[in-house]
mmCIF file of C-alpha atoms in Angstrom:
data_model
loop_
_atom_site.group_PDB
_atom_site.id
_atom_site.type_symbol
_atom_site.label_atom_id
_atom_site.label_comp_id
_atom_site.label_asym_id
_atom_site.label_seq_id
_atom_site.Cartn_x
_atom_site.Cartn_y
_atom_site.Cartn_z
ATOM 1 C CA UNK A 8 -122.585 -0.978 -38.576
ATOM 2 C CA UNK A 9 -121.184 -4.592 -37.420
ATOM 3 C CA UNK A 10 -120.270 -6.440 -40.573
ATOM 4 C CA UNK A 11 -122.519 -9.674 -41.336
ATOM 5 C CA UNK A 12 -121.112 -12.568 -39.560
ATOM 6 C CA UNK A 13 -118.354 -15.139 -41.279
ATOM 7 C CA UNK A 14 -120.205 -17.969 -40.615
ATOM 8 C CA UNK A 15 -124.107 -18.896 -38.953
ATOM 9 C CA UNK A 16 -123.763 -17.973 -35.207
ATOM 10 C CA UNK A 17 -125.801 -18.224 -32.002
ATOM 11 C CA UNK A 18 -126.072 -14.567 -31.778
ATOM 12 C CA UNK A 19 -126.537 -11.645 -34.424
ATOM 13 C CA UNK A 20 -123.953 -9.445 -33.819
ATOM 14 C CA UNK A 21 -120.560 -10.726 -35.251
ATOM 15 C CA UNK A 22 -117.442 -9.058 -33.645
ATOM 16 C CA UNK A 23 -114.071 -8.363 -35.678
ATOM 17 C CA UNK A 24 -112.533 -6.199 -33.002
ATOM 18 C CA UNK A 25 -112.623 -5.617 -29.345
ATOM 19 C CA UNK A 26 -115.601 -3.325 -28.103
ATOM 20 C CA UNK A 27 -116.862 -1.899 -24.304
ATOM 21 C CA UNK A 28 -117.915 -5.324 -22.721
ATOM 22 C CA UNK A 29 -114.297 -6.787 -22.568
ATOM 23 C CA UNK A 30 -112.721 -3.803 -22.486
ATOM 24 C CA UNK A 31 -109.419 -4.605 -19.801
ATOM 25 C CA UNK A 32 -110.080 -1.587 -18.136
ATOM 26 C CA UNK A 33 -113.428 -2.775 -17.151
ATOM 27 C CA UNK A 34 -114.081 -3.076 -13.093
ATOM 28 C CA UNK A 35 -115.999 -6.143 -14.438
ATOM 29 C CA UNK A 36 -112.937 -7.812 -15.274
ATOM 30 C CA UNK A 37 -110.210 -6.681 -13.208
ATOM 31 C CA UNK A 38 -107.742 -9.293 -12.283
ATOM 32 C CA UNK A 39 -105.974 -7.379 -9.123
ATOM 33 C CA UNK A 40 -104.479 -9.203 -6.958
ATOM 34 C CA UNK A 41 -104.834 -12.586 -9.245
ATOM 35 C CA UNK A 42 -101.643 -14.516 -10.518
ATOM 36 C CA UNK A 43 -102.029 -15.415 -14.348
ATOM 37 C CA UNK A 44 -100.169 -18.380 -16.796
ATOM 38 C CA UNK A 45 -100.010 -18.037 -20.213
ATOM 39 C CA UNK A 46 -98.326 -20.569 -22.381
ATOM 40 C CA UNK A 47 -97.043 -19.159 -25.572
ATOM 41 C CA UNK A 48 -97.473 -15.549 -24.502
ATOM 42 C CA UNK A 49 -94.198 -15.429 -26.438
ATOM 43 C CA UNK A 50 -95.979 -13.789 -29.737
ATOM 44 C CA UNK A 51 -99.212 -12.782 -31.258
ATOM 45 C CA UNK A 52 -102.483 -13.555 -29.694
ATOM 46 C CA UNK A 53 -100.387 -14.786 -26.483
ATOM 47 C CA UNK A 54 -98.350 -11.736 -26.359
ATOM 48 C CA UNK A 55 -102.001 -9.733 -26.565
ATOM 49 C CA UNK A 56 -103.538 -11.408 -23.751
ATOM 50 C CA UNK A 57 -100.664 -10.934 -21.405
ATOM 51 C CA UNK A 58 -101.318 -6.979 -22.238
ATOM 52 C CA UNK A 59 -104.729 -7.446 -21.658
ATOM 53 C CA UNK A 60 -104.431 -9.375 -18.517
ATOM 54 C CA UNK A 61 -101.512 -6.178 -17.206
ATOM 55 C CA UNK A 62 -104.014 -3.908 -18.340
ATOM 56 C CA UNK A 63 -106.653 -5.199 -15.902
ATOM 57 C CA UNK A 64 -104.380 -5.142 -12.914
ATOM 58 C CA UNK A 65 -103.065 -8.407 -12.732
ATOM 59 C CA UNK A 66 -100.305 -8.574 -10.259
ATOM 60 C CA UNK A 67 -98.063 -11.004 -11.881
ATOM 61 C CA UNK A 68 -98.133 -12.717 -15.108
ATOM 62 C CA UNK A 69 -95.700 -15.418 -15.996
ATOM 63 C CA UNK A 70 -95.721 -16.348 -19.320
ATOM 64 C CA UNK A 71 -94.509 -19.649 -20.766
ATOM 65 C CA UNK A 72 -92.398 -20.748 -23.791
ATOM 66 C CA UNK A 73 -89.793 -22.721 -26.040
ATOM 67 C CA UNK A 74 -88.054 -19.366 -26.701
ATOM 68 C CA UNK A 75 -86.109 -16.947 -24.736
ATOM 69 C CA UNK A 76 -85.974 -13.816 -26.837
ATOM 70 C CA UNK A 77 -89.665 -13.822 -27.871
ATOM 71 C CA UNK A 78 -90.337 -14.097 -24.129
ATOM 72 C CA UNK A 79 -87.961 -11.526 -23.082
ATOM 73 C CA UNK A 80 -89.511 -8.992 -26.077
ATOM 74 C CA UNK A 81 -93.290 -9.578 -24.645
ATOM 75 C CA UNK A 82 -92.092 -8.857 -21.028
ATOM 76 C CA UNK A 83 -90.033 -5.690 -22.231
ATOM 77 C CA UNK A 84 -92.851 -4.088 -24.544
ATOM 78 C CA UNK A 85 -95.421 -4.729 -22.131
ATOM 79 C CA UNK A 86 -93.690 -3.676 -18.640
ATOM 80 C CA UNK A 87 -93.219 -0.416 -20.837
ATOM 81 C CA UNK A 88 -96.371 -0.317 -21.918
ATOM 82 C CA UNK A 89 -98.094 -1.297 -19.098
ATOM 83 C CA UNK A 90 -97.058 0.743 -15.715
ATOM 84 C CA UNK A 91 -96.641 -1.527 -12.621
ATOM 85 C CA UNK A 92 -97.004 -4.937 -14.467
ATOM 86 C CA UNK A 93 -94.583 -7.417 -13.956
ATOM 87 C CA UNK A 94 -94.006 -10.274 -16.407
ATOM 88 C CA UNK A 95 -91.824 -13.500 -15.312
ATOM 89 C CA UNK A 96 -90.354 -15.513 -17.567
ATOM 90 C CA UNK A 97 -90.159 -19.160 -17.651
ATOM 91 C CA UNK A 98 -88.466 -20.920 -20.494
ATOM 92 C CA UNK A 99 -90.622 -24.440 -20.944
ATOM 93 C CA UNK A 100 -91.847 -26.957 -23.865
ATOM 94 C CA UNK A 101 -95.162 -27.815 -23.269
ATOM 95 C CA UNK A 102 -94.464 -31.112 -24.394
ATOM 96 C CA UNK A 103 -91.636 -31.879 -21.933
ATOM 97 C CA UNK A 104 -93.527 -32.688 -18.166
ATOM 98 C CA UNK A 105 -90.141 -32.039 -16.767
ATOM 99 C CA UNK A 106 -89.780 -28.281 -17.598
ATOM 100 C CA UNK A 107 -93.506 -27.770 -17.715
ATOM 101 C CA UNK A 108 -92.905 -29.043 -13.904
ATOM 102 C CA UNK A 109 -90.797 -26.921 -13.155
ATOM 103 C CA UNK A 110 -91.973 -24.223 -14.317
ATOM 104 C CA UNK A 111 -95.289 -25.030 -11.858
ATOM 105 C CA UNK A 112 -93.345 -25.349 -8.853
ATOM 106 C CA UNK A 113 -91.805 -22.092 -9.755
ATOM 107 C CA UNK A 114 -95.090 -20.163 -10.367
ATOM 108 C CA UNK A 115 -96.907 -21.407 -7.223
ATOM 109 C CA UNK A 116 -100.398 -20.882 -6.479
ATOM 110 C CA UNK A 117 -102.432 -19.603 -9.787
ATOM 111 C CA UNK A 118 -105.920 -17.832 -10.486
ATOM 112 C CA UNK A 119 -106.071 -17.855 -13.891
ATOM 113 C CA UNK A 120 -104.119 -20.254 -16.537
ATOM 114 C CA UNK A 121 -104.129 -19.476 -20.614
ATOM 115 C CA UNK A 122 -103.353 -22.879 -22.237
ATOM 116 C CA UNK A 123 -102.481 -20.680 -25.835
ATOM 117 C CA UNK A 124 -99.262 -22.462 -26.925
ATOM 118 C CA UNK A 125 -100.264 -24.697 -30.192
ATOM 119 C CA UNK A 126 -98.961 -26.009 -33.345
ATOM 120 C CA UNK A 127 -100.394 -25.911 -36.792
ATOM 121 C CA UNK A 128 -98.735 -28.718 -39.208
ATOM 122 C CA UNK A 129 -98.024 -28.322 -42.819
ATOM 123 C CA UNK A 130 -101.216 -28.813 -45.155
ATOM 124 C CA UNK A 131 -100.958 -32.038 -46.471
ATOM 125 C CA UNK A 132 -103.111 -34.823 -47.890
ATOM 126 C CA UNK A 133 -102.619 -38.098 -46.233
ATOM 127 C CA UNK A 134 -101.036 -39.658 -48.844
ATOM 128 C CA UNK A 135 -98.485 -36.762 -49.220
ATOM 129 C CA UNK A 136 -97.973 -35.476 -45.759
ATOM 130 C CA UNK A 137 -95.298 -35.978 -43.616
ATOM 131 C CA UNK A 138 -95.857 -38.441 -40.394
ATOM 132 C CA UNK A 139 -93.753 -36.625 -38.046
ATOM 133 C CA UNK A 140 -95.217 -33.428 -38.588
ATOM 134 C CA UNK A 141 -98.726 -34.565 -38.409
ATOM 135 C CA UNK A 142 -98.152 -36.390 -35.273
ATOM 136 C CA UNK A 143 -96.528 -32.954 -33.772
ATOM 137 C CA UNK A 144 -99.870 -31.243 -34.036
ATOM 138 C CA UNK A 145 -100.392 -34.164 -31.249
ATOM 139 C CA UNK A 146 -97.643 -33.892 -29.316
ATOM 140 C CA UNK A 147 -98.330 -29.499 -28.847
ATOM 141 C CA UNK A 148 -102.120 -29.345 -28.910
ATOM 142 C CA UNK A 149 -103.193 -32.560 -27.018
ATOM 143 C CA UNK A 150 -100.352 -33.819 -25.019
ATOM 144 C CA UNK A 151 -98.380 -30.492 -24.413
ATOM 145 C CA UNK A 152 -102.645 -29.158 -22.992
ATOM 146 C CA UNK A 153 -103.031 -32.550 -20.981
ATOM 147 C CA UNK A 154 -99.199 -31.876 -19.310
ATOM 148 C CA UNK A 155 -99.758 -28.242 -18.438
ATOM 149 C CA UNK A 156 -103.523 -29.344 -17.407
ATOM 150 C CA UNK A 157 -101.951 -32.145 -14.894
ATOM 151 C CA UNK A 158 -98.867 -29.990 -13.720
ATOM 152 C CA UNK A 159 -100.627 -26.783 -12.831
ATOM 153 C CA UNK A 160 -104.000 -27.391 -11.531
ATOM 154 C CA UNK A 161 -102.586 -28.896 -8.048
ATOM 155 C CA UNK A 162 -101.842 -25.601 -7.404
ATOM 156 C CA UNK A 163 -105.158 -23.526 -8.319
ATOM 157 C CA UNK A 164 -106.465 -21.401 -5.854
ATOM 158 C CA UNK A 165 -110.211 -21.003 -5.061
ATOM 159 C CA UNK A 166 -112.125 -20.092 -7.814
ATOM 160 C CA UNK A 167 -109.147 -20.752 -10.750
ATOM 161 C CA UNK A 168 -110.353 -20.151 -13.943
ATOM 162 C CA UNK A 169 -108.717 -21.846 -17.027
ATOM 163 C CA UNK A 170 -109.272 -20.748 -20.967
ATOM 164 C CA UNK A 171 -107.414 -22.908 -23.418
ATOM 165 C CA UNK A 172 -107.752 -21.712 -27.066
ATOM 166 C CA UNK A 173 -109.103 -24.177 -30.082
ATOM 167 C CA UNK A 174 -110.369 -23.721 -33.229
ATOM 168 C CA UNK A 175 -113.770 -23.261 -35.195
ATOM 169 C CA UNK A 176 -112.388 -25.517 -38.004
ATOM 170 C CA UNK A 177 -113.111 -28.262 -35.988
ATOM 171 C CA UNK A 178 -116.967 -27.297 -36.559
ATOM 172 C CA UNK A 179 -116.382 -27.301 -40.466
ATOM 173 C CA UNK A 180 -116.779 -30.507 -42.914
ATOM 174 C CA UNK A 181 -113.709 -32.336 -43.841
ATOM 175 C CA UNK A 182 -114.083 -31.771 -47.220
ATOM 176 C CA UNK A 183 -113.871 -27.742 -47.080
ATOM 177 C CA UNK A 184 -110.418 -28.206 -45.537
ATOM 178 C CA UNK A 185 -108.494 -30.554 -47.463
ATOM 179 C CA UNK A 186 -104.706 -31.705 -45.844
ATOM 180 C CA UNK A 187 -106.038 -30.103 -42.212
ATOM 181 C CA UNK A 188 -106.555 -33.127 -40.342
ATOM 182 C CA UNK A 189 -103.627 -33.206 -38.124
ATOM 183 C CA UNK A 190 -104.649 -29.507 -36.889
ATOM 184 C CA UNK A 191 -108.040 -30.225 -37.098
ATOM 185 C CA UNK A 192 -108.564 -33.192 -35.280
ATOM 186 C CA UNK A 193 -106.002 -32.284 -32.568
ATOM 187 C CA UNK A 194 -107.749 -29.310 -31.934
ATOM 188 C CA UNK A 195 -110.997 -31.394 -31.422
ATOM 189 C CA UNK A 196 -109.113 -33.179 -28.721
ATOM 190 C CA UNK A 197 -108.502 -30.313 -26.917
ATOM 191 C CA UNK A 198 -111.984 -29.120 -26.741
ATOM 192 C CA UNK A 199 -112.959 -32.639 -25.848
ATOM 193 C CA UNK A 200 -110.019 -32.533 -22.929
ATOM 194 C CA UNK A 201 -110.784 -29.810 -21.637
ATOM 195 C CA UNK A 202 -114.646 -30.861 -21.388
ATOM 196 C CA UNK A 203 -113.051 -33.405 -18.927
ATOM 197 C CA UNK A 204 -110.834 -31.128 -17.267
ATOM 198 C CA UNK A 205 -114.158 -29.074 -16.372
ATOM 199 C CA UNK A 206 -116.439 -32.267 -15.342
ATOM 200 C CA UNK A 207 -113.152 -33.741 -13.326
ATOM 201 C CA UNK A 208 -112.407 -30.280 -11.608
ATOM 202 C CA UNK A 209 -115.816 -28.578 -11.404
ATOM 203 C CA UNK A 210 -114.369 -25.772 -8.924
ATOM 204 C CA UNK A 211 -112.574 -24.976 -11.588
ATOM 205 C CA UNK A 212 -113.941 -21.912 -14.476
ATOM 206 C CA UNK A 213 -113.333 -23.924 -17.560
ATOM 207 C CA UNK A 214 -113.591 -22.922 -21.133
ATOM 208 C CA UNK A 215 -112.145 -23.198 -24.304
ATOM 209 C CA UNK A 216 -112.116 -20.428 -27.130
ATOM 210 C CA UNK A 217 -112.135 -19.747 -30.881
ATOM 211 C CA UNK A 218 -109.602 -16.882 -31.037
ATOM 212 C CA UNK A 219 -110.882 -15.805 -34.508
ATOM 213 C CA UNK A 220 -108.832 -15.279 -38.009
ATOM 214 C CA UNK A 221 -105.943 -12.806 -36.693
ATOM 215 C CA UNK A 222 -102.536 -12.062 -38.667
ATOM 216 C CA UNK A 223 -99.957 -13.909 -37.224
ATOM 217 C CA UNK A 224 -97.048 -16.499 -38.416
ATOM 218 C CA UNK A 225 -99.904 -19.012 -37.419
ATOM 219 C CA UNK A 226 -102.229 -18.072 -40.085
ATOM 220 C CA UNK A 227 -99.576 -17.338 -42.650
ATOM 221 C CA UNK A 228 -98.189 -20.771 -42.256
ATOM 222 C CA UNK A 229 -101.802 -21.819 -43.194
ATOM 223 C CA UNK A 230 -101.828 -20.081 -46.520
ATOM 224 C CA UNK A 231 -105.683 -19.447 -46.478
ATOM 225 C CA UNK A 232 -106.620 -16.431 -47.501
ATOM 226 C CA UNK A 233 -109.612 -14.594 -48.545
ATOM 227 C CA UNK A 234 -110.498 -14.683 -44.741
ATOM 228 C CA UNK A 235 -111.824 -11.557 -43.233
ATOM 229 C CA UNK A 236 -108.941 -10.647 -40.367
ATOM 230 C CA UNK A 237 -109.872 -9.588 -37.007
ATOM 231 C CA UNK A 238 -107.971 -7.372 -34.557
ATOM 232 C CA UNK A 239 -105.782 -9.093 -32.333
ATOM 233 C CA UNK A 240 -107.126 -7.262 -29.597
ATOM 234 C CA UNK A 241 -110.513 -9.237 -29.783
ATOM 235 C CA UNK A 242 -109.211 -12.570 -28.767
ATOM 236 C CA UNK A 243 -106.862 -11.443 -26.445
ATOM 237 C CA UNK A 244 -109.717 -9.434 -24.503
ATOM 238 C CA UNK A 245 -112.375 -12.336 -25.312
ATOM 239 C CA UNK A 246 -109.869 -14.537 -23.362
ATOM 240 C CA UNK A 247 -109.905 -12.051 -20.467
ATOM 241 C CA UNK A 248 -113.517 -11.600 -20.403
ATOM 242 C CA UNK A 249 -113.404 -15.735 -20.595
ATOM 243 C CA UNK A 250 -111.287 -15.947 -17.006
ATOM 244 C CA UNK A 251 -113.818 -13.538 -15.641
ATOM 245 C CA UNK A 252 -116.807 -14.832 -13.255
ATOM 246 C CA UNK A 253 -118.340 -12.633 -16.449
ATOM 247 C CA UNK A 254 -118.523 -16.006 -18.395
ATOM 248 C CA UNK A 255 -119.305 -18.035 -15.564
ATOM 249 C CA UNK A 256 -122.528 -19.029 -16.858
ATOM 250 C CA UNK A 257 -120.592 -20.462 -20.028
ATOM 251 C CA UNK A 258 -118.579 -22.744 -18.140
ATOM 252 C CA UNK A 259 -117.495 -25.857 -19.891
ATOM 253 C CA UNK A 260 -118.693 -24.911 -23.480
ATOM 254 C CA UNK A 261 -116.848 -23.571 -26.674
ATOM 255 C CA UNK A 262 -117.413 -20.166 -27.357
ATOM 256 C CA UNK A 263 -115.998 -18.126 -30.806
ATOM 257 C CA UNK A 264 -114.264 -14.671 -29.765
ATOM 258 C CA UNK A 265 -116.342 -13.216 -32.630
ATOM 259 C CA UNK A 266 -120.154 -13.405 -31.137
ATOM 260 C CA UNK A 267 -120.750 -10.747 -28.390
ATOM 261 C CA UNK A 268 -120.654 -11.714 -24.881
ATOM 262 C CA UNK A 269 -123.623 -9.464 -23.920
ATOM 263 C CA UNK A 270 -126.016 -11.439 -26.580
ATOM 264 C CA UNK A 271 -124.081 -15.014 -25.720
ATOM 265 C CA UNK A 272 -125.105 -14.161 -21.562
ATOM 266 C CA UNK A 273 -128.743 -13.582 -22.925
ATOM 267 C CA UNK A 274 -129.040 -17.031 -24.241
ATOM 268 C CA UNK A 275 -131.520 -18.684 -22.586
ATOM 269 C CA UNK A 276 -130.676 -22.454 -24.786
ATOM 270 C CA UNK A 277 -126.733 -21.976 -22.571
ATOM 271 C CA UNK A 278 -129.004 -22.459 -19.354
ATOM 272 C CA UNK A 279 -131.400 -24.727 -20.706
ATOM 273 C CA UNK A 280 -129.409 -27.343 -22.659
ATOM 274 C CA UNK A 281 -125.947 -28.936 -20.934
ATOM 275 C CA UNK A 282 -125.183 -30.061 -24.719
ATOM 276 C CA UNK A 283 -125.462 -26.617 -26.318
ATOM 277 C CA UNK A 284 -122.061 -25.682 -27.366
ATOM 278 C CA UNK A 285 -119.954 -28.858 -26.246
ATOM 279 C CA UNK A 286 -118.277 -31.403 -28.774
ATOM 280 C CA UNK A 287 -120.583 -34.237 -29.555
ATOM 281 C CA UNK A 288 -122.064 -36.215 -32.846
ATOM 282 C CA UNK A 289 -124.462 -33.936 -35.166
ATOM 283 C CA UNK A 290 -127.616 -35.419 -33.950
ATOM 284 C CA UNK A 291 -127.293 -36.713 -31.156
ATOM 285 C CA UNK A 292 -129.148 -37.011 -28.789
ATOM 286 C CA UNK A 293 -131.276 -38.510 -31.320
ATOM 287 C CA UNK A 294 -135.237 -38.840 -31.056
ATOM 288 C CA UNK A 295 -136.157 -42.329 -30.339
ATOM 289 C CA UNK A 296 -137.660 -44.165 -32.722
ATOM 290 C CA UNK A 297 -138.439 -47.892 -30.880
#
């Protein structure tokens, strides 16, 4: 039995690990032949989803980030792990249009891009916090998403599909996550900038992802606990499933890796409202009243 889900959700059944629909080795999702990015596919969820994206055939993933040992360790685990995958390294700071450039021209043409590299500030009231570090959540999860955005996309193929991953905090009230803002509201940037990256670029598979509660140095850092963990496995597949023409009928909206993609496809309010799971104001569009 599927436990109860965390929090209210579009569909009944609530997901905690990976299951048969995004399975890699689905024909569904195979990525042969494709050319993937990941940013920060140096550790946890990243480092997942550049197994998952080997295990479904991809011919060559090139992973981006800051460090050069955590990148060498991904491509070394899963070339081993993973027969005939090849993983190319690119040392880059999303924040830096200069590497992040370079690291474009290098790749070449792309079919799918992860935008996964993200920051997650120290918990801190306003009046305590400290400005630098606040402003960093900016600098990683807006500016280092809009830099990648603008330096890779020239150089889509047909049919490029891009998953960036968010946050469901940013659906939560302020006052359940006291000294979160920074992450928070950064995070609700990026869903809001990638909305525009999918109206600006509508050739282009666009979605953004909740990548669930999942033990890495991330969530440690965050020092919530209580949380119910998921499998690491589930995002990392959810974002494979995401790149597929599987969730083309989701395109442009923010979907949680926890609710099943079989019951999310049977939706009939994704077809029938534009609004239904985009970033807006509670309410709106409101009911006139003139």
């Amino acid at each position: 039995m599927l436990p109860p889900p965390l929090f209210a959700a579009p569909v009944p059944e609530w997901r905690n690990e990976t299951y048969a629909a995004i399975d890699p080795s689905n024909a569904e999702l195979s990525m042969a032949g494709k050319t993937i990015v990941i940013t920060g596919g140096g550790t946890g969820i990243g480092r997942e989803t550049v197994r998952a994206f080997a295990i479904a055939g991809a011919t060559t993933i090139h992973i981006l980030g800051r460090t050069q040992s955590s990148l060498s360790e991904t491509k070394q685990i899963v070339e081993k792990d993973v027969s005939g995958s090849s993983i190319i390294i690119h040392v880059a700071d999303v924040t830096d249009l200069a590497s992040v450039e370079k690291a474009a021209a290098e790749v070449g043409a792309w079919d799918v891009f992860v935008s996964n590299a993200g920051y997650l500030p120290k918990s801190k009231t306003l009046d305590k916090l400290d400005l630098a570090d606040w402003w960093q959540g900016f600098e990683i999860n807006v500016k280092g998403n809009l830099i990648v955005a603008k330096a890779f996309l020239p150089s889509r193929k047909p049919s490029a599909s891009l998953v960036a991953v968010a946050s469901a905090v940013v659906s939560l009230p302020a006052a359940l996550l006291e000294g979160g803002s920074s992450y928070v509201v950064s995070k609700l940037a990026t869903i809001k900038l990638f909305e525009f990256v999918a109206a600006e670029y509508p050739d282009v598979q666009v979605l953004t992802v909740h990548p669930g509660v999942v033990d890495t140095a991330m969530n440690k850092k965050s020092e919530i606990d209580g949380l119910p963990m998921d499998d690491v496995k589930l995002p990392a597949h959810f974002i494979l499933w995401a790149a597929s023409p599987e969730a083309a009928f989701a395109k442009g909206r923010f979907l949680w890796c926890n609710w099943d993609v079989q019951q999310l496809k049977a939706l009939k309010k994704v077809q029938e409202e534009p609004l239904f799971l985009t970033s807006g104001i509670l309410g709106w569009p409101f009911e006139h009243t003139g």
